[in-house]
Coordinates of C-alpha atoms in Angstrom, one line a residue:
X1 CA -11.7 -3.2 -57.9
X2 CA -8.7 -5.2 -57.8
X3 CA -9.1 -8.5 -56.1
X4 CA -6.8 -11.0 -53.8
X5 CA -6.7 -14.4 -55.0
X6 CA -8.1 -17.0 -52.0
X7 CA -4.6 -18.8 -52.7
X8 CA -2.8 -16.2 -51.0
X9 CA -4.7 -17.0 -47.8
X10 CA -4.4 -20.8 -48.2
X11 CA -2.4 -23.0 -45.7
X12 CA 0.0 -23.3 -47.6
X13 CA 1.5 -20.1 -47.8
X14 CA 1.5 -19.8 -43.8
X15 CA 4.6 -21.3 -41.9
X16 CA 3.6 -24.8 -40.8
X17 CA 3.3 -23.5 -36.9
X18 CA 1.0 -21.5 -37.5
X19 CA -1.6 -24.2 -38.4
X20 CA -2.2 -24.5 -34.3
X21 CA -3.6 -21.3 -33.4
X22 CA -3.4 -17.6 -34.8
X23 CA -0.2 -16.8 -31.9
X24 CA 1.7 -20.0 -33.9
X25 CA 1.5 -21.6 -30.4
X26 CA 1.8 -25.3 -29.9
X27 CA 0.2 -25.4 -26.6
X28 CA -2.2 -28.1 -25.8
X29 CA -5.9 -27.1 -26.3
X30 CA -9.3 -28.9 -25.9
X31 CA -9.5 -28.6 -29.9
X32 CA -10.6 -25.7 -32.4
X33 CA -7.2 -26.5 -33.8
X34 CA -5.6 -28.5 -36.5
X35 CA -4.0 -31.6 -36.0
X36 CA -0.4 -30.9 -37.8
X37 CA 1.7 -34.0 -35.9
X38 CA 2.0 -35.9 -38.9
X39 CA 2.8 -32.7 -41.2
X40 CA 6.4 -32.0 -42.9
X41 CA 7.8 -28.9 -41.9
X42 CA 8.7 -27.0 -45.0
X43 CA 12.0 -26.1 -45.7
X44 CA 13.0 -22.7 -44.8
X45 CA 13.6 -21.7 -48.2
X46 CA 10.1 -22.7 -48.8
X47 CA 8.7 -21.2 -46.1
X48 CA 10.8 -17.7 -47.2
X49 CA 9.3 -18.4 -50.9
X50 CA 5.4 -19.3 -49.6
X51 CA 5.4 -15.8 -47.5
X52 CA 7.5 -13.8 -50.3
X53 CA 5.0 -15.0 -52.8
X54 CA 1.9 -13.8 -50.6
X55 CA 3.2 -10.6 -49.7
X56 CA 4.3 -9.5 -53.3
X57 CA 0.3 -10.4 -54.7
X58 CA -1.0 -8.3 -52.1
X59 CA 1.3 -5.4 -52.9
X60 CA 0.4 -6.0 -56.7
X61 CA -3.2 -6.2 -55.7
X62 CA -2.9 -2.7 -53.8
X63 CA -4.0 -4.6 -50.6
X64 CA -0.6 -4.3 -48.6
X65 CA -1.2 -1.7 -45.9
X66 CA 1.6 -2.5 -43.4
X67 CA 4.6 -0.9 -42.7
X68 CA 3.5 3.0 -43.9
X69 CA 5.9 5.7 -43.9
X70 CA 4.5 8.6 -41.5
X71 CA 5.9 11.9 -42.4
X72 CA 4.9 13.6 -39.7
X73 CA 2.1 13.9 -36.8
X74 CA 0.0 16.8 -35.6
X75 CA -2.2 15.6 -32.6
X76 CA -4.4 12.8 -33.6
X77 CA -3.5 13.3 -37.1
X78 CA -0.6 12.1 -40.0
X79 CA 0.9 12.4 -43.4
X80 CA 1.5 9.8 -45.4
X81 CA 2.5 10.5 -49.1
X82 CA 1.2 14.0 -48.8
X83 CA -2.1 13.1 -47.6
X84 CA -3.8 14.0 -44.2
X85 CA -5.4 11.3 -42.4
X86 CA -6.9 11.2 -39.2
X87 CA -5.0 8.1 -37.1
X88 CA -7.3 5.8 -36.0
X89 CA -4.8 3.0 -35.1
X90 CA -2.3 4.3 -32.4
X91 CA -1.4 3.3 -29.0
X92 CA -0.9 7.1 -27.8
X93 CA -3.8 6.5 -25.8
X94 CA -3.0 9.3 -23.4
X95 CA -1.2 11.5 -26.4
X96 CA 1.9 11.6 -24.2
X97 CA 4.5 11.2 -27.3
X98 CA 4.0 14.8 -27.8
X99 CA 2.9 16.3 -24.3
X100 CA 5.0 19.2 -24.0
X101 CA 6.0 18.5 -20.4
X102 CA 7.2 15.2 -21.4
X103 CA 9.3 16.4 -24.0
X104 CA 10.6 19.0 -21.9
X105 CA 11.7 16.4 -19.5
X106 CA 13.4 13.9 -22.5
X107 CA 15.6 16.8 -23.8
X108 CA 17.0 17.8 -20.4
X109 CA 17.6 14.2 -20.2
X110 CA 19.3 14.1 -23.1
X111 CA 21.8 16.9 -22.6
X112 CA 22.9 15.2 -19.0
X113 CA 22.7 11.7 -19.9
X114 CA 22.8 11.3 -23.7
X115 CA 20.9 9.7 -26.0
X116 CA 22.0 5.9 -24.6
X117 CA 23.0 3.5 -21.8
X118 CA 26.4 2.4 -21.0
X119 CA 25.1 -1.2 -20.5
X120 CA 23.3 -3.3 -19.1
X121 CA 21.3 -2.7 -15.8
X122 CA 23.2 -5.6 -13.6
X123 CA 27.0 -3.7 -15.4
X124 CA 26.8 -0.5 -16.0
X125 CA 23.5 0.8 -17.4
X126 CA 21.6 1.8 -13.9
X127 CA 21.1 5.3 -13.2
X128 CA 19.4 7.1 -10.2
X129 CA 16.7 7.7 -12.8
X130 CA 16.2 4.2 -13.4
X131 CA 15.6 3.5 -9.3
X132 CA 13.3 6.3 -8.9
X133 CA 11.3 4.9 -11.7
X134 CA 11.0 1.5 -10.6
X135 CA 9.4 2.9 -7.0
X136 CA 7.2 5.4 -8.5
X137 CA 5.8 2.2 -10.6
X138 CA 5.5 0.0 -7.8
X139 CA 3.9 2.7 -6.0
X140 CA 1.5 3.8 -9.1
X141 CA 0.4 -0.7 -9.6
X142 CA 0.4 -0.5 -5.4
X143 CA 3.0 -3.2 -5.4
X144 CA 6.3 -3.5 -3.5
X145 CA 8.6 -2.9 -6.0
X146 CA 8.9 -3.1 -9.8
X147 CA 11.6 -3.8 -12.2
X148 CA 12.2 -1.8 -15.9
X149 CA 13.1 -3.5 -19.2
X150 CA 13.9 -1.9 -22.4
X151 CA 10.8 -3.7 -24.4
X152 CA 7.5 -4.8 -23.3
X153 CA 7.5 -8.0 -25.9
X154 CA 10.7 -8.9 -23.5
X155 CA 9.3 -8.1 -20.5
X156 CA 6.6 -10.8 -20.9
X157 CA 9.4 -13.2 -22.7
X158 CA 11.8 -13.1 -20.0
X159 CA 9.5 -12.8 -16.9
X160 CA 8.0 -16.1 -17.8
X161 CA 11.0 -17.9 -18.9
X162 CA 12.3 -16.8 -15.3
X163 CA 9.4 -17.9 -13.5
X164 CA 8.4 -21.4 -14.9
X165 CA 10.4 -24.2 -16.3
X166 CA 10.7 -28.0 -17.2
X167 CA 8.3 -29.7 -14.5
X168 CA 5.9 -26.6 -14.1
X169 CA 2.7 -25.7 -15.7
X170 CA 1.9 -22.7 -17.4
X171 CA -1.8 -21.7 -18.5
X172 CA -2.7 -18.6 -20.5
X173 CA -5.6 -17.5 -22.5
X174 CA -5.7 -18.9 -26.0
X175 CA -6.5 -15.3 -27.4
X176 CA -3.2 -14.0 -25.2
X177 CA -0.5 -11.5 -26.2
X178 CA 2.0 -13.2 -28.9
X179 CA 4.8 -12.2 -26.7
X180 CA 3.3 -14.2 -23.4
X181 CA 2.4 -17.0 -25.9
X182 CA 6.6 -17.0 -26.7
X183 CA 7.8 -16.7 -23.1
X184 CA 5.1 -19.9 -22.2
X185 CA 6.8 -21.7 -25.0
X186 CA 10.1 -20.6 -24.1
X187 CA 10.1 -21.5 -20.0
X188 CA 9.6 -25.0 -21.1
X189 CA 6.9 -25.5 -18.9
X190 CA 3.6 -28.0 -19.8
X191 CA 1.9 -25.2 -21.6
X192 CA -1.9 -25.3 -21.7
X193 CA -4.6 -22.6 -23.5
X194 CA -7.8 -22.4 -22.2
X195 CA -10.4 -20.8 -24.4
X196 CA -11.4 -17.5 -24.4
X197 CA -12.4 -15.7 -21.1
X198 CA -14.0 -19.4 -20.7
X199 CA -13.6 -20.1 -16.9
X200 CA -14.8 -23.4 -16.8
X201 CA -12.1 -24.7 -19.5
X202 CA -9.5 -22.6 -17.2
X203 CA -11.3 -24.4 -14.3
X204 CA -10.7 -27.7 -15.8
X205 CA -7.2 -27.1 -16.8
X206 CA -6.0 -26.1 -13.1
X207 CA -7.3 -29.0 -11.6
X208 CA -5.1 -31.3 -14.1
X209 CA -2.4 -29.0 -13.1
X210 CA -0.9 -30.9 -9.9
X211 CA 2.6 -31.3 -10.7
X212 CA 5.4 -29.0 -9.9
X213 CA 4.3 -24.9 -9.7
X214 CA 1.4 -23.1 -12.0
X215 CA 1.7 -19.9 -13.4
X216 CA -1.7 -18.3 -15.1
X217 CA -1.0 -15.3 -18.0
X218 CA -3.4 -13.4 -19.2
X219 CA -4.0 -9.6 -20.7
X220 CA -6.4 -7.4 -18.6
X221 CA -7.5 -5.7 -22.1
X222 CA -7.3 -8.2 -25.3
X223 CA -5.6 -6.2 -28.0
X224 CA -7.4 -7.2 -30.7
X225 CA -10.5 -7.5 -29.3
X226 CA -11.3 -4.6 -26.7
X227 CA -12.8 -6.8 -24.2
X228 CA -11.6 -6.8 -20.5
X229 CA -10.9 -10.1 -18.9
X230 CA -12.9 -11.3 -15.9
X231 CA -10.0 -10.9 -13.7
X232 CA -12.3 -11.2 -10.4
X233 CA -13.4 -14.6 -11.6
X234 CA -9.4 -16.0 -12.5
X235 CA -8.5 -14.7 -9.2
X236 CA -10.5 -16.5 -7.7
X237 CA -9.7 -19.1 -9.4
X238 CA -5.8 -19.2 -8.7
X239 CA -6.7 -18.4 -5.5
X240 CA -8.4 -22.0 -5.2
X241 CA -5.8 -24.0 -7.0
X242 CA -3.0 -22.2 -5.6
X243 CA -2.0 -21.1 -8.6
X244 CA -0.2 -17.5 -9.2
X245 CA -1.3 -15.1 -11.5
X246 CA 0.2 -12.9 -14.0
X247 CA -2.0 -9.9 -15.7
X248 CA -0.8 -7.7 -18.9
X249 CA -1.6 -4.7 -18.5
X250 CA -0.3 -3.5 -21.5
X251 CA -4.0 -1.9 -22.5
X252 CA -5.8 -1.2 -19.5
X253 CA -3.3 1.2 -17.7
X254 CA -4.2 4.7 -18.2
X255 CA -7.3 3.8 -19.7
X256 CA -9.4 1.9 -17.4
X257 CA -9.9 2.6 -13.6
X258 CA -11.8 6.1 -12.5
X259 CA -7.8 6.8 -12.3
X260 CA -6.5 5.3 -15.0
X261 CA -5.1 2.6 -13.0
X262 CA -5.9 -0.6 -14.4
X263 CA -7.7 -3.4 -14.0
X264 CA -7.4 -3.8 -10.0
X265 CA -9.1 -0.2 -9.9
X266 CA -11.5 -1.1 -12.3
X267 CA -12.7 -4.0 -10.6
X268 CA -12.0 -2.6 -6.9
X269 CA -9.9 -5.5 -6.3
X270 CA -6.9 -5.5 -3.2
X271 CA -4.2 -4.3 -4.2
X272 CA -2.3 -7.9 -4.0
X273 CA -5.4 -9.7 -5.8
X274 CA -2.7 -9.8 -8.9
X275 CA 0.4 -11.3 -8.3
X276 CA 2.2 -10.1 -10.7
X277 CA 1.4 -7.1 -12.7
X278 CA 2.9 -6.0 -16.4
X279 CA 2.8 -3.5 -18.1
X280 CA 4.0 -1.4 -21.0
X281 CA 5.7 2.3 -21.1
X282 CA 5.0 2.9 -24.9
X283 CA 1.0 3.0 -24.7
X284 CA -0.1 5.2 -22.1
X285 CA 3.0 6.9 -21.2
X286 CA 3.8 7.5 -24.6
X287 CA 7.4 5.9 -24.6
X288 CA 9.2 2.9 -25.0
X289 CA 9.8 -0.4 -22.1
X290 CA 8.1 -2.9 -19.9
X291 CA 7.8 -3.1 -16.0
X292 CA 6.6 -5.9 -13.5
X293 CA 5.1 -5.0 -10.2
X294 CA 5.2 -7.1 -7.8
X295 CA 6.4 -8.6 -4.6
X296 CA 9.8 -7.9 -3.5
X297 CA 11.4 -11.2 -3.3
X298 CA 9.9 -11.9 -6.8
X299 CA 11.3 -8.5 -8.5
X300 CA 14.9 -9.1 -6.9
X301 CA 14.8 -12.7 -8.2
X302 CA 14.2 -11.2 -11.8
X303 CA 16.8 -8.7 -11.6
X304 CA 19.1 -11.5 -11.5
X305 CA 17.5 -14.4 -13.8
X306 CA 15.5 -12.5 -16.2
X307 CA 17.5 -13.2 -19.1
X308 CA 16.0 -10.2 -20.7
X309 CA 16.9 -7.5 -18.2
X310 CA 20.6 -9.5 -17.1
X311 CA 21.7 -9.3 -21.0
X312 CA 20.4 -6.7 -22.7
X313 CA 21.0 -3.1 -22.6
X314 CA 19.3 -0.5 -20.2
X315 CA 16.6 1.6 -21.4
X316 CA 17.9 5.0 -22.5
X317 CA 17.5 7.8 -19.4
X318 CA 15.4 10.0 -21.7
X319 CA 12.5 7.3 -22.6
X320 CA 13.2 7.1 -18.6
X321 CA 12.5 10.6 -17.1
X322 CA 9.9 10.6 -20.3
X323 CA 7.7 8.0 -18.1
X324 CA 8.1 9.2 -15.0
X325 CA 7.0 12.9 -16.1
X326 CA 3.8 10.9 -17.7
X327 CA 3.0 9.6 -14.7
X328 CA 3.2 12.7 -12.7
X329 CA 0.9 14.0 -15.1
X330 CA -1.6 11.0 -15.2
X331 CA -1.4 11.7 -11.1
X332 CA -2.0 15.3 -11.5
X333 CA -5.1 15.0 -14.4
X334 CA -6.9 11.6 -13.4
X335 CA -9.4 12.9 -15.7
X336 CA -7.3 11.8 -18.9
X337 CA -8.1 8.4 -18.8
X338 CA -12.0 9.1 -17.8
X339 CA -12.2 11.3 -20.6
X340 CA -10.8 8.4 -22.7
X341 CA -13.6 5.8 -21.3
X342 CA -16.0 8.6 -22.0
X343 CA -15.0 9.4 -25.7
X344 CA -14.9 5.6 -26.7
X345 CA -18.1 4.8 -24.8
X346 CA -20.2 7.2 -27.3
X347 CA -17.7 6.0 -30.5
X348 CA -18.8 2.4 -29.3
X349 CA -22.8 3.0 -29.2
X350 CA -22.4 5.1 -32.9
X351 CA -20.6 2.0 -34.7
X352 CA -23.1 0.0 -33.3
X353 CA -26.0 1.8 -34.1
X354 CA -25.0 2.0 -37.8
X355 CA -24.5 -1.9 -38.2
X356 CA -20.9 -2.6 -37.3
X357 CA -20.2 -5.9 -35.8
X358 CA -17.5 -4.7 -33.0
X359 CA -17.5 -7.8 -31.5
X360 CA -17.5 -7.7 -27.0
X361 CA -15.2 -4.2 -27.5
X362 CA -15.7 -2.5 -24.0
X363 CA -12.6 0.0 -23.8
X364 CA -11.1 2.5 -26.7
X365 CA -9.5 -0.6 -28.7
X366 CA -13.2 -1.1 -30.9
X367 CA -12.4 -3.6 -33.5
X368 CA -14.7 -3.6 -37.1
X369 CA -15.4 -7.2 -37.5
X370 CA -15.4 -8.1 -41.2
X371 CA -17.0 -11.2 -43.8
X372 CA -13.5 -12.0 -45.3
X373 CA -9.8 -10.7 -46.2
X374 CA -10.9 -9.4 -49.0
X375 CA -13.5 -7.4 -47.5
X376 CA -11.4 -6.4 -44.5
X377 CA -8.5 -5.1 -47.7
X378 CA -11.3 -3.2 -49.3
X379 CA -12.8 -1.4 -46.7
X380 CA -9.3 -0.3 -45.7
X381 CA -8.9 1.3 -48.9
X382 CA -12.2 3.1 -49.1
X383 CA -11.0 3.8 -45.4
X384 CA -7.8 5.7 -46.5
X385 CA -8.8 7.1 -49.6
X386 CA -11.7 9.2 -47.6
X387 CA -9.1 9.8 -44.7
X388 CA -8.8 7.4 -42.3
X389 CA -5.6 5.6 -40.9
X390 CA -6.6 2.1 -40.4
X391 CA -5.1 -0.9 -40.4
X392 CA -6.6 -4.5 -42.0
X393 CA -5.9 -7.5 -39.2
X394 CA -5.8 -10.7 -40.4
X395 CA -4.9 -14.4 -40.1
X396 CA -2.9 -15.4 -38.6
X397 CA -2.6 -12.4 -36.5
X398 CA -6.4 -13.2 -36.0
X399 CA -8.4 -16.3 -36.5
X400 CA -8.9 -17.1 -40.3
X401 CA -12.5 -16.6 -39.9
X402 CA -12.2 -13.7 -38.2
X403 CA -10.6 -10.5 -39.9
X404 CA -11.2 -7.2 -38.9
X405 CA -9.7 -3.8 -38.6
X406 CA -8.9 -2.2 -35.3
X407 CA -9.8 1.1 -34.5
X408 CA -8.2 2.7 -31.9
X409 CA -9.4 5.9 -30.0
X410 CA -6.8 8.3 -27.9
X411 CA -7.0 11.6 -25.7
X412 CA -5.7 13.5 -28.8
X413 CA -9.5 12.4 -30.9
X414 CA -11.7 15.9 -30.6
X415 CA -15.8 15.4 -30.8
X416 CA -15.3 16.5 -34.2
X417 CA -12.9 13.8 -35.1
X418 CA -15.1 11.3 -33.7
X419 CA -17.7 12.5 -35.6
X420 CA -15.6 12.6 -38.9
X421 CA -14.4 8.9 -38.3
X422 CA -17.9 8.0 -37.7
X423 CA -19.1 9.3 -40.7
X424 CA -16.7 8.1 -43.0
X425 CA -16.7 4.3 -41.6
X426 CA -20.1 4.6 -42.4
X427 CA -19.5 5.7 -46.0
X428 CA -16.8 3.3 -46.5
X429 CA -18.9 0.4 -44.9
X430 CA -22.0 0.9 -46.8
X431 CA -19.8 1.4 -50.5
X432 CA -18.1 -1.9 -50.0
X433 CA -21.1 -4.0 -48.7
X434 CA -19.6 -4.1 -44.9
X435 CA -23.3 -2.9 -43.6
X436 CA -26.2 -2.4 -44.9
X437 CA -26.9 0.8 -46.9
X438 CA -29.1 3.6 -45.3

């Protein structure tokens, strides 16, 4: 078996930034990080050459699983150079990118509307379509109004950056979303990580936090991790410090919640225990874009400072009328995202019960905690070989000591695929050492 050299992993091969945390982040933490004040940024032809270099050995080494071609899809199943694999790292939670109703509802759109916007929303890119999906979000995250962007990464960016700046405080979980990591770094706000789900360190944190206005950001589901946050706890919490409080949603809608409605329905919270809510249209709903749910006064002022949604183009009317049929039918068949909860409940207590590490996974993101890179590149291989479409997650996307691969389970996975994944993690596992043998 072919092997990856440790070299490949070592520091120097990683951009200098990245020596903070695994989201490149240069927030302030308590520790767990190293101290790289006194290091020389490379140059960027060094740093282009270090990441060139590491990416061609894992290629040569047969280790470099990114960035597959799919040929083509048939329900919770691909192609990829001929073979069939069963998918077992896709965000169609709900399998809406091929729901027939919703690509009914895309193509009609496309033969009124075309394929894209003239614009941006604020010019010339608004449609009635746009409008009626902003209210039927706000209505869906019982919030007074909501407000569309064309990607979820820039939803999170630009909401931020519009929120908090120079003289403000931001604090955000120090296992957060890379994309609120980059709009905390971007506001130019004091920006502060508080360690995972710990509320004691976030506890700490908001008392230091007297000066100017503090924003907390945090995911509901952790994407690499499949644990849910303790949301009642931090609300509390903002509550007490006067602090206001952003939740990504990005993972949680449509698959937590006897509804499918997220975390406030999963923790039978008030509707305005969440200040402001965000969330993605290209998990659940099967399509592309971001939203924020919130007050009002809060969405208006974001329409017109959210440098995101003021300079960028609209999101094209079909991905549009695409959402709003998935949520009619998420409205209609509630018992999509229960079946989801049920399907990865029993996926959860089989990994388990064969040996898999899957760390405090509680939802249909399950990740395979593995020894090492190496191990975590092996496994993948055995993975796909047998027929399995999984993906290797490493540092820094991960902690260095803490390489995986994510599973994740959708609507579209039968009992029988279940019980095909199963078997074959199992197989692969136990030929390359990941668990014990039987």
């Amino acid at each position: 078996m072919s092997t990856v050299s440790p070299e490949v992993f070592a520091s120097d091969h990683v951009p200098w930034r990245y020596l903070f945390n695994r989201n490149g982040s240069n927030a302030k933490r308590a520790g767990n990080y190293i101290d790289a004040s006194d290091a020389i940024a490379p140059t960027i032809s060094d740093r282009v050459a270090g990441q060139t270099t590491r990416f061609e050995q894992l290629r040569a080494n047969d280790c470099y699983f990114y960035d597959t071609p799919i040929e083509s899809c048939d329900g919770a199943w691909v192609t990829v150079d001929g073979q069939r694999l069963l998918m077992l790292a896709s965000y169609n939670y709900l399998g809406f990118i091929s729901d027939v109703a919703v690509l009914a509802s895309a193509r009609r759109a496309i033969d009124q509307y075309g394929i894209g916007q003239h614009g941006s929303r604020l010019v010339s890119g608004t449609t009635s379509e746009h409008k009626a999906l902003e209210r039927e979000l706000a209505d869906f995250m019982q919030a007074e109004d909501a407000i569309v962007f064309n990607s979820g990464y820039v939803t999170n960016l630009a909401t931020i950056a519009a929120l908090v700046g120079k003289g403000d405080t931001v604090i955000g979980d120090e296992w957060n979303h890379a994309c609120i990591v980059d709009g905390c770094q971007l506001s130019g706000a004091d920006f502060q990580m508080f360690r995972h789900n710990d509320l004691r360190h976030l506890e700490q944190l908001l008392t230091k936090s007297r000066r100017g206005n503090t924003l907390v950001a945090v995911d509901a589901v952790y994407s690499m991790e499949g644990d849910i946050a303790p949301i009642p706890e931090i609300v509390a919490l903002c509550k007490k410090y006067g602090a206001l409080l952003m939740v990504d949603e990005a993972h949680s809608i449509g698959t937590i919640g006897k509804t499918g409605r997220g975390v406030l329905e999963h923790f039978e919270l008030p509707a305005d225990a969440i200040d402001i809510k965000m969330g993605t249209l290209s998990k659940s709903f099967g399509a592309c874009g971001g939203f924020i749910a919130s007050s009002s006064q809060i969405i208006d002022f974001l329409r017109h400072q959210a440098r995101g949604y003021v300079f960028s183009v609209a999101m094209p009317v079909p991905q549009v009328v695409a959402v709003r049929t998935a949520i009619s039918r998420l409205r209609e068949e509630p018992q999509l995202a229960v079946g989801l909860i049920e399907i990865s409940r029993k996926y959860r207590d089989q990994l388990r019960s064969n040996g898999f590490n899957i760390y405090g996974s509680g939802t249909q993101i399950v990740p395979i905690a593995c020894e090492s890179d190496e191990e975590a590149f092996a496994f993948t291989r055995r993975c796909r070989e047998l027929g399995l479409y999984v993906i290797p997650i490493v540092y820094p996307a991960v902690p260095m000591n803490a390489p995986r691969i994510r599973t994740n389970l959708t609507t579209l996975h039968t009992p029988d695929d279940i019980r095909f994944a199963v078997e074959l993690l199992v197989q692969a596992g136990r030929e390359t050492g990941l668990i014990e043998p039987a």
